XYZ file of C-alpha atoms in Angstrom:
163
model
C -68.577 -137.841 -7.220
C -69.343 -140.936 -5.203
C -70.795 -138.813 -2.504
C -72.678 -136.706 -4.966
C -74.188 -139.980 -6.537
C -74.873 -141.452 -2.989
C -76.999 -138.417 -2.019
C -79.153 -138.375 -5.100
C -79.156 -141.810 -6.654
C -82.441 -143.061 -5.028
C -84.374 -139.991 -6.365
C -82.951 -140.214 -9.958
C -83.317 -143.987 -10.104
C -86.887 -143.943 -8.854
C -87.772 -141.009 -11.375
C -86.271 -142.889 -14.321
C -87.665 -146.283 -13.334
C -91.094 -145.059 -13.518
C -90.681 -143.578 -16.938
C -88.706 -146.144 -18.729
C -90.228 -149.007 -20.881
C -87.147 -151.316 -20.381
C -85.481 -152.269 -17.316
C -82.251 -153.235 -19.102
C -81.662 -149.613 -20.022
C -82.315 -148.221 -16.562
C -78.830 -148.397 -15.224
C -77.233 -146.886 -18.332
C -79.783 -144.091 -18.339
C -79.124 -143.213 -14.687
C -75.368 -143.303 -15.379
C -75.921 -140.793 -18.051
C -77.861 -138.578 -15.940
C -75.099 -138.440 -13.384
C -72.217 -138.121 -16.020
C -74.037 -135.054 -17.543
C -74.728 -133.521 -14.276
C -71.165 -133.948 -13.187
C -69.809 -132.271 -16.352
C -72.487 -129.491 -15.875
C -72.021 -128.991 -12.167
C -69.646 -125.912 -12.535
C -72.457 -124.234 -14.423
C -75.241 -124.989 -11.851
C -76.450 -121.577 -10.677
C -78.436 -122.875 -7.582
C -81.583 -121.426 -8.840
C -83.444 -124.673 -7.885
C -82.612 -127.550 -5.543
C -79.918 -129.729 -6.948
C -82.354 -132.782 -6.938
C -84.724 -130.741 -9.106
C -81.886 -129.980 -11.496
C -80.994 -133.624 -11.695
C -84.561 -134.707 -12.316
C -84.635 -132.145 -15.134
C -81.557 -133.723 -16.566
C -83.145 -137.099 -16.175
C -86.316 -135.940 -18.023
C -84.123 -134.718 -20.968
C -82.248 -138.055 -21.066
C -85.484 -140.121 -21.149
C -86.687 -137.992 -23.877
C -83.605 -138.652 -25.739
C -84.018 -142.242 -25.108
C -87.487 -142.176 -26.681
C -86.473 -140.006 -29.459
C -83.856 -142.409 -30.523
C -86.329 -145.323 -30.562
C -88.940 -143.316 -32.367
C -86.633 -141.696 -34.976
C -85.861 -145.188 -36.430
C -89.349 -146.085 -37.119
C -90.962 -146.227 -40.645
C -93.869 -143.854 -40.426
C -95.826 -144.611 -43.638
C -99.057 -142.538 -44.065
C -101.877 -145.051 -43.590
C -105.438 -144.942 -44.827
C -107.992 -144.201 -42.107
C -109.729 -147.286 -41.218
C -112.870 -145.651 -39.882
C -112.354 -147.142 -36.451
C -113.949 -145.294 -33.415
C -111.927 -142.787 -31.658
C -109.007 -144.006 -29.642
C -109.856 -145.631 -26.170
C -108.269 -144.219 -23.073
C -104.923 -146.076 -22.240
C -105.892 -147.264 -18.929
C -109.388 -148.456 -17.973
C -111.085 -147.196 -14.910
C -108.985 -148.963 -12.264
C -110.021 -147.066 -9.222
C -112.845 -149.382 -8.677
C -110.784 -152.594 -9.509
C -107.219 -152.324 -8.471
C -104.925 -150.147 -6.212
C -102.236 -148.175 -7.751
C -99.399 -150.559 -7.032
C -101.151 -153.513 -8.715
C -102.094 -151.218 -11.574
C -98.390 -150.212 -12.117
C -97.325 -153.832 -12.070
C -100.069 -154.936 -14.501
C -99.446 -151.965 -16.725
C -95.814 -152.793 -17.030
C -96.593 -156.406 -17.655
C -98.932 -155.400 -20.490
C -96.372 -152.972 -21.887
C -93.711 -155.566 -21.801
C -95.655 -157.622 -24.337
C -96.123 -154.738 -26.905
C -93.715 -154.287 -29.835
C -90.948 -151.723 -29.041
C -92.385 -148.734 -31.046
C -95.767 -149.025 -29.433
C -94.217 -149.404 -25.988
C -91.832 -146.407 -26.507
C -94.648 -144.115 -27.862
C -97.053 -145.013 -25.042
C -94.344 -144.366 -22.329
C -93.201 -141.329 -24.058
C -96.751 -140.012 -24.061
C -98.154 -141.134 -20.729
C -95.149 -141.382 -18.411
C -93.028 -138.633 -19.831
C -96.272 -136.401 -20.517
C -94.921 -135.422 -24.108
C -97.603 -133.785 -26.501
C -98.140 -135.070 -29.924
C -96.517 -131.750 -31.216
C -93.390 -132.375 -29.161
C -93.134 -136.032 -30.264
C -93.489 -135.171 -33.961
C -90.978 -132.119 -33.794
C -88.303 -134.302 -32.049
C -88.690 -137.347 -34.240
C -89.192 -135.319 -37.558
C -92.334 -136.902 -38.273
C -95.890 -135.442 -38.622
C -98.281 -135.171 -35.716
C -100.740 -137.431 -37.731
C -98.086 -140.041 -38.113
C -97.554 -139.998 -34.366
C -101.241 -139.921 -33.659
C -101.830 -143.034 -35.736
C -98.879 -144.735 -34.089
C -100.277 -143.927 -30.695
C -103.722 -145.007 -31.670
C -102.549 -148.455 -32.677
C -100.377 -148.653 -29.641
C -103.520 -147.933 -27.307
C -105.702 -150.443 -29.148
C -103.260 -153.126 -28.738
C -102.543 -152.172 -25.273
C -106.302 -152.252 -24.460
C -106.764 -155.670 -26.198
C -103.884 -157.224 -24.233
C -105.018 -155.470 -20.935
C -108.534 -157.112 -21.556
C -107.245 -160.490 -22.588
C -104.874 -160.660 -19.496
């Protein structure tokens, strides 16, 4: 197993690192990926590269992580406040920052958000989950997820601008 982990740890670690909102969960999640893979290895059919298979497992583990965070949230139906449509998560940065600086700044701003906001933004934008998927997995309505995402975007944008 040590050899198996040595061969693929960098790819899995990098994949999870770029999709996770909290660094303290990183090592545990990577370990879960390898434990699940090791248990499922006898059923691996070789229809894809083993690294691709591992990253698929990682994607599911990341989904489980965000599902757990979002399932514990109280989703109260709220009145529409008539605010303008949601603003894009990330301002036009091609003119202002290179991608590396953008990622550092984005992570810094995300780290200042409350856990539910950070979780919903990471799940939506890093893990590319749709509102329908997020609602189905958490057992909430799409409208509830949409409202939470809208509030998270607004706070993110405010903190982005204020930084």
